[in-house]
Amino acid sequence: RLAAEMRAWPGVTHVLIASDRETYQHIWACRKAAMPLLMSIPGARKPITFVEDTAVDPTRLPEFVARFRQILQHHGTDGAFYGHASVGCLHIRPLLDSANRDDIARIEAIALEIADLVIEFGGAMSGEHGDGLARSFLNEKLFGPKIYRAFQELKAAFDPGNLMNPGKIVDAPRCVENLRYGEQYRTLPVVTTLDFSREGGFAAAVAMCNGAGVCRKTQTGTMCPSFMATGDEEHSTRGRANALRQVLSGNLPADELTGEKMFGTFALCLQCKGCKAECPSNVDVAKLKIEFLDHFWRRHGAPLGVKLMANVHQLNRFGSALAPMSNWLNKLPGSAWLREKLLGIDRRRPLPEFERNHFAAWFDARPKVTQAARGPIVLLDDCLTSYCEPNVNRAAVRVLEAAGYEVHRAGLSCCGRAMISKGLLGPAKQLVAENVSKLLPWAKQGVPIVGCEPSCLLTLTDEYLDLLPGDDTRTIAAQARLIDSHLIRERIELPLRKTAEPPQPVLLHGHCYQKALVGTSECRAALELAPGTKVTTLDSGCCGMAGSFGYEHYNVSMQIGSRVLFPAVNAQPAATVVAPGFSCRHQIEHGTARRALHPIEYLAERLEPRG
């Protein structure tokens, strides 16, 4: 009845009934994210909170807001509107640059004019948040000299030494005397390898962190796994951004930008990209870490372990060629100790096993399917699954051919993911240029490029654009999709077996990149193409492996996995565990002794037998 009545109100265009937990949690999440989102508005001008707390009679709010906006437009700007219109306290934050001389003058002029407007409307400058250093200087104007003197006398009586909150309420400095930036603010110029033009430059990318501290959450989501494990501010998204800001602003010496302390601050960043999606300001610390490492290695040189991990594609190729001897050598007594001493790989971490009959050998030896109904499709045969878990890409071929595609191998030596993650951006850029030349002819023809490994496929849609910005990488990115996303977006009907069995419970642990860049809904939908499949998507955050991280930081890695993922898997022994990420599957097996399938393996197992 309430909804029906509200729909009849003039001006109401929609009524949302939020009666289930998921819907109203989304609404509260939007409410909490709104303020930090405002701070991510592109450009030097940001919504500044110095007159945002005005409150007037709600019946006069429309007129007040119109007059407020006229003042802002007279000063050549506008405002961000946010808050509680129902009680007359609509937070209006003027868009200004507090490091610009002209805008600093506008701050004070706007404050004085808004105070006059508030007095005219019989309102208050501080309807909710208090005066602070932003509005206290207006109190004599607002309350008059007699009441203001009483304020001063009360303050002097209770705080004769002026020790408690000096400058608040009475005897306040001008509102422009305590700016975080100010006219003298300058940032250290940094020549970057990655393209930061979308963020407005490296310093602007750092400044996207506004200190809201959403990265300090510990109960849900992915950001920030190292903070969830350590509880240490230094190892949070905000901590890392602030460390960079301290150097860029001159509060720390310029050498600290590539110093050992900064290296320690970034050491436990898993580059999960959770902050890129879950931080309301979308600060991308994974990208900042990659750029930092590039500068750090150029100054200090990269150790052998870093170089080997960056060239994992070559290691995997050699390991596969020498299998099963290579697997035997990895298990010899003392080999784990030697790896730890020489390469920094924790002796407790088992290595993936190599497959001699790797994916390329299998694919090139099999009969080719030509003139398929849906035409060609390119499969990104990544160097992780191809040499260690070739069954994943074999399953992809089965599913794609069942869908009517003529499958082609991308045939890249490596997508460059490992080099990029390790910050060796010089060789990574060369490799990416080679890969672009191989993929571009397919992409220009509109041929889809699909992949099974999220960390590799999504490198084409993310870091490629930063390493080699331009039309070529944008064309490739537009054609690149995870294989499960492609199945859903193209509405492909697979020949899957019907089943009369009870629903098959499936636990889905999404890959961090997948969750941050494209989400897991399409992966879940692809799994549910199989009849009788009931999927539970785990809110398990990062698995803790994150490429080479779990080899180098074993204790933190296992602590992250033990937070949600391991207990959730152990709690449902009858469920099939599914994880798109190569590292995730290995972490799950190591932490729970359960083998996880790739989603495409799950679907391939349920295809109707070929006639």
JSON list of C-alpha atoms in Angstrom, two decimals, residues 448-540:
[
{"chain": "A", "resi": 448, "resn": "PRO", "atom": "CA", "xyz": [37.10, -13.59, -30.47]},
{"chain": "A", "resi": 449, "resn": "ILE", "atom": "CA", "xyz": [40.18, -14.17, -28.31]},
{"chain": "A", "resi": 450, "resn": "VAL", "atom": "CA", "xyz": [39.29, -16.31, -25.30]},
{"chain": "A", "resi": 451, "resn": "GLY", "atom": "CA", "xyz": [41.33, -17.68, -22.43]},
{"chain": "A", "resi": 452, "resn": "CYS", "atom": "CA", "xyz": [40.94, -19.91, -19.41]},
{"chain": "A", "resi": 453, "resn": "GLU", "atom": "CA", "xyz": [43.45, -18.28, -17.06]},
{"chain": "A", "resi": 454, "resn": "PRO", "atom": "CA", "xyz": [42.08, -14.94, -15.74]},
{"chain": "A", "resi": 455, "resn": "SER", "atom": "CA", "xyz": [45.49, -13.52, -14.84]},
{"chain": "A", "resi": 456, "resn": "CYS", "atom": "CA", "xyz": [46.70, -13.99, -18.42]},
{"chain": "A", "resi": 457, "resn": "LEU", "atom": "CA", "xyz": [43.62, -13.18, -20.47]},
{"chain": "A", "resi": 458, "resn": "LEU", "atom": "CA", "xyz": [42.78, -10.06, -18.45]},
{"chain": "A", "resi": 459, "resn": "THR", "atom": "CA", "xyz": [46.34, -8.79, -18.89]},
{"chain": "A", "resi": 460, "resn": "LEU", "atom": "CA", "xyz": [45.32, -8.19, -22.51]},
{"chain": "A", "resi": 461, "resn": "THR", "atom": "CA", "xyz": [42.44, -5.97, -21.40]},
{"chain": "A", "resi": 462, "resn": "ASP", "atom": "CA", "xyz": [44.25, -4.15, -18.59]},
{"chain": "A", "resi": 463, "resn": "GLU", "atom": "CA", "xyz": [48.05, -3.82, -18.53]},
{"chain": "A", "resi": 464, "resn": "TYR", "atom": "CA", "xyz": [48.47, -4.00, -22.32]},
{"chain": "A", "resi": 465, "resn": "LEU", "atom": "CA", "xyz": [46.60, -0.69, -22.51]},
{"chain": "A", "resi": 466, "resn": "ASP", "atom": "CA", "xyz": [49.07, 0.85, -20.04]},
{"chain": "A", "resi": 467, "resn": "LEU", "atom": "CA", "xyz": [52.24, -0.61, -21.57]},
{"chain": "A", "resi": 468, "resn": "LEU", "atom": "CA", "xyz": [51.39, 0.09, -25.22]},
{"chain": "A", "resi": 469, "resn": "PRO", "atom": "CA", "xyz": [48.51, 2.58, -25.28]},
{"chain": "A", "resi": 470, "resn": "GLY", "atom": "CA", "xyz": [46.92, 3.01, -28.67]},
{"chain": "A", "resi": 471, "resn": "ASP", "atom": "CA", "xyz": [44.40, 1.67, -31.16]},
{"chain": "A", "resi": 472, "resn": "ASP", "atom": "CA", "xyz": [46.09, -1.71, -31.58]},
{"chain": "A", "resi": 473, "resn": "THR", "atom": "CA", "xyz": [45.89, -2.73, -27.92]},
{"chain": "A", "resi": 474, "resn": "ARG", "atom": "CA", "xyz": [42.37, -1.31, -27.66]},
{"chain": "A", "resi": 475, "resn": "THR", "atom": "CA", "xyz": [41.32, -3.43, -30.65]},
{"chain": "A", "resi": 476, "resn": "ILE", "atom": "CA", "xyz": [42.74, -6.57, -29.01]},
{"chain": "A", "resi": 477, "resn": "ALA", "atom": "CA", "xyz": [41.19, -5.73, -25.64]},
{"chain": "A", "resi": 478, "resn": "ALA", "atom": "CA", "xyz": [37.78, -5.35, -27.28]},
{"chain": "A", "resi": 479, "resn": "GLN", "atom": "CA", "xyz": [37.97, -8.93, -28.62]},
{"chain": "A", "resi": 480, "resn": "ALA", "atom": "CA", "xyz": [39.44, -10.57, -25.49]},
{"chain": "A", "resi": 481, "resn": "ARG", "atom": "CA", "xyz": [37.18, -12.40, -23.02]},
{"chain": "A", "resi": 482, "resn": "LEU", "atom": "CA", "xyz": [37.35, -15.14, -20.46]},
{"chain": "A", "resi": 483, "resn": "ILE", "atom": "CA", "xyz": [35.97, -18.31, -21.97]},
{"chain": "A", "resi": 484, "resn": "ASP", "atom": "CA", "xyz": [33.06, -18.56, -19.52]},
{"chain": "A", "resi": 485, "resn": "SER", "atom": "CA", "xyz": [32.08, -14.93, -20.19]},
{"chain": "A", "resi": 486, "resn": "HIS", "atom": "CA", "xyz": [32.16, -15.62, -23.93]},
{"chain": "A", "resi": 487, "resn": "LEU", "atom": "CA", "xyz": [29.81, -18.58, -23.60]},
{"chain": "A", "resi": 488, "resn": "ILE", "atom": "CA", "xyz": [27.27, -16.51, -21.72]},
{"chain": "A", "resi": 489, "resn": "ARG", "atom": "CA", "xyz": [27.51, -13.32, -23.77]},
{"chain": "A", "resi": 490, "resn": "GLU", "atom": "CA", "xyz": [27.10, -15.25, -27.03]},
{"chain": "A", "resi": 491, "resn": "ARG", "atom": "CA", "xyz": [24.22, -17.25, -25.51]},
{"chain": "A", "resi": 492, "resn": "ILE", "atom": "CA", "xyz": [25.78, -20.49, -26.64]},
{"chain": "A", "resi": 493, "resn": "GLU", "atom": "CA", "xyz": [23.75, -23.64, -26.06]},
{"chain": "A", "resi": 494, "resn": "LEU", "atom": "CA", "xyz": [26.10, -26.51, -25.35]},
{"chain": "A", "resi": 495, "resn": "PRO", "atom": "CA", "xyz": [25.14, -30.19, -25.86]},
{"chain": "A", "resi": 496, "resn": "LEU", "atom": "CA", "xyz": [25.18, -30.98, -22.15]},
{"chain": "A", "resi": 497, "resn": "ARG", "atom": "CA", "xyz": [23.89, -34.21, -20.63]},
{"chain": "A", "resi": 498, "resn": "LYS", "atom": "CA", "xyz": [20.51, -34.10, -18.96]},
{"chain": "A", "resi": 499, "resn": "THR", "atom": "CA", "xyz": [20.43, -35.46, -15.43]},
{"chain": "A", "resi": 500, "resn": "ALA", "atom": "CA", "xyz": [17.76, -36.72, -13.06]},
{"chain": "A", "resi": 501, "resn": "GLU", "atom": "CA", "xyz": [20.17, -36.75, -10.13]},
{"chain": "A", "resi": 502, "resn": "PRO", "atom": "CA", "xyz": [19.86, -34.41, -7.12]},
{"chain": "A", "resi": 503, "resn": "PRO", "atom": "CA", "xyz": [21.40, -30.94, -7.65]},
{"chain": "A", "resi": 504, "resn": "GLN", "atom": "CA", "xyz": [25.17, -31.04, -7.81]},
{"chain": "A", "resi": 505, "resn": "PRO", "atom": "CA", "xyz": [26.58, -28.59, -5.23]},
{"chain": "A", "resi": 506, "resn": "VAL", "atom": "CA", "xyz": [29.46, -26.51, -6.60]},
{"chain": "A", "resi": 507, "resn": "LEU", "atom": "CA", "xyz": [31.66, -24.10, -4.64]},
{"chain": "A", "resi": 508, "resn": "LEU", "atom": "CA", "xyz": [33.02, -21.34, -6.86]},
{"chain": "A", "resi": 509, "resn": "HIS", "atom": "CA", "xyz": [36.12, -19.42, -5.76]},
{"chain": "A", "resi": 510, "resn": "GLY", "atom": "CA", "xyz": [36.64, -16.56, -8.20]},
{"chain": "A", "resi": 511, "resn": "HIS", "atom": "CA", "xyz": [40.05, -15.32, -9.28]},
{"chain": "A", "resi": 512, "resn": "CYS", "atom": "CA", "xyz": [40.99, -11.90, -7.91]},
{"chain": "A", "resi": 513, "resn": "TYR", "atom": "CA", "xyz": [41.51, -10.31, -11.35]},
{"chain": "A", "resi": 514, "resn": "GLN", "atom": "CA", "xyz": [38.23, -11.79, -12.51]},
{"chain": "A", "resi": 515, "resn": "LYS", "atom": "CA", "xyz": [36.37, -10.37, -9.51]},
{"chain": "A", "resi": 516, "resn": "ALA", "atom": "CA", "xyz": [37.99, -6.95, -9.90]},
{"chain": "A", "resi": 517, "resn": "LEU", "atom": "CA", "xyz": [37.72, -6.49, -13.67]},
{"chain": "A", "resi": 518, "resn": "VAL", "atom": "CA", "xyz": [34.71, -8.49, -14.91]},
{"chain": "A", "resi": 519, "resn": "GLY", "atom": "CA", "xyz": [33.02, -10.13, -11.92]},
{"chain": "A", "resi": 520, "resn": "THR", "atom": "CA", "xyz": [32.09, -13.77, -11.38]},
{"chain": "A", "resi": 521, "resn": "SER", "atom": "CA", "xyz": [28.42, -13.68, -12.40]},
{"chain": "A", "resi": 522, "resn": "GLU", "atom": "CA", "xyz": [29.11, -14.92, -15.93]},
{"chain": "A", "resi": 523, "resn": "CYS", "atom": "CA", "xyz": [31.35, -17.68, -14.61]},
{"chain": "A", "resi": 524, "resn": "ARG", "atom": "CA", "xyz": [28.55, -18.79, -12.31]},
{"chain": "A", "resi": 525, "resn": "ALA", "atom": "CA", "xyz": [26.03, -18.62, -15.17]},
{"chain": "A", "resi": 526, "resn": "ALA", "atom": "CA", "xyz": [28.31, -20.74, -17.38]},
{"chain": "A", "resi": 527, "resn": "LEU", "atom": "CA", "xyz": [28.57, -23.43, -14.69]},
{"chain": "A", "resi": 528, "resn": "GLU", "atom": "CA", "xyz": [24.80, -23.44, -14.32]},
{"chain": "A", "resi": 529, "resn": "LEU", "atom": "CA", "xyz": [24.42, -24.23, -18.01]},
{"chain": "A", "resi": 530, "resn": "ALA", "atom": "CA", "xyz": [25.02, -27.81, -16.86]},
{"chain": "A", "resi": 531, "resn": "PRO", "atom": "CA", "xyz": [21.67, -29.26, -15.72]},
{"chain": "A", "resi": 532, "resn": "GLY", "atom": "CA", "xyz": [21.44, -30.01, -12.01]},
{"chain": "A", "resi": 533, "resn": "THR", "atom": "CA", "xyz": [24.23, -27.63, -10.99]},
{"chain": "A", "resi": 534, "resn": "LYS", "atom": "CA", "xyz": [23.74, -25.47, -7.92]},
{"chain": "A", "resi": 535, "resn": "VAL", "atom": "CA", "xyz": [26.54, -22.94, -7.47]},
{"chain": "A", "resi": 536, "resn": "THR", "atom": "CA", "xyz": [27.55, -21.17, -4.27]},
{"chain": "A", "resi": 537, "resn": "THR", "atom": "CA", "xyz": [29.94, -18.29, -4.90]},
{"chain": "A", "resi": 538, "resn": "LEU", "atom": "CA", "xyz": [32.31, -17.98, -1.96]},
{"chain": "A", "resi": 539, "resn": "ASP", "atom": "CA", "xyz": [33.02, -14.56, -0.48]},
{"chain": "A", "resi": 540, "resn": "SER", "atom": "CA", "xyz": [36.55, -15.84, 0.00]}
]
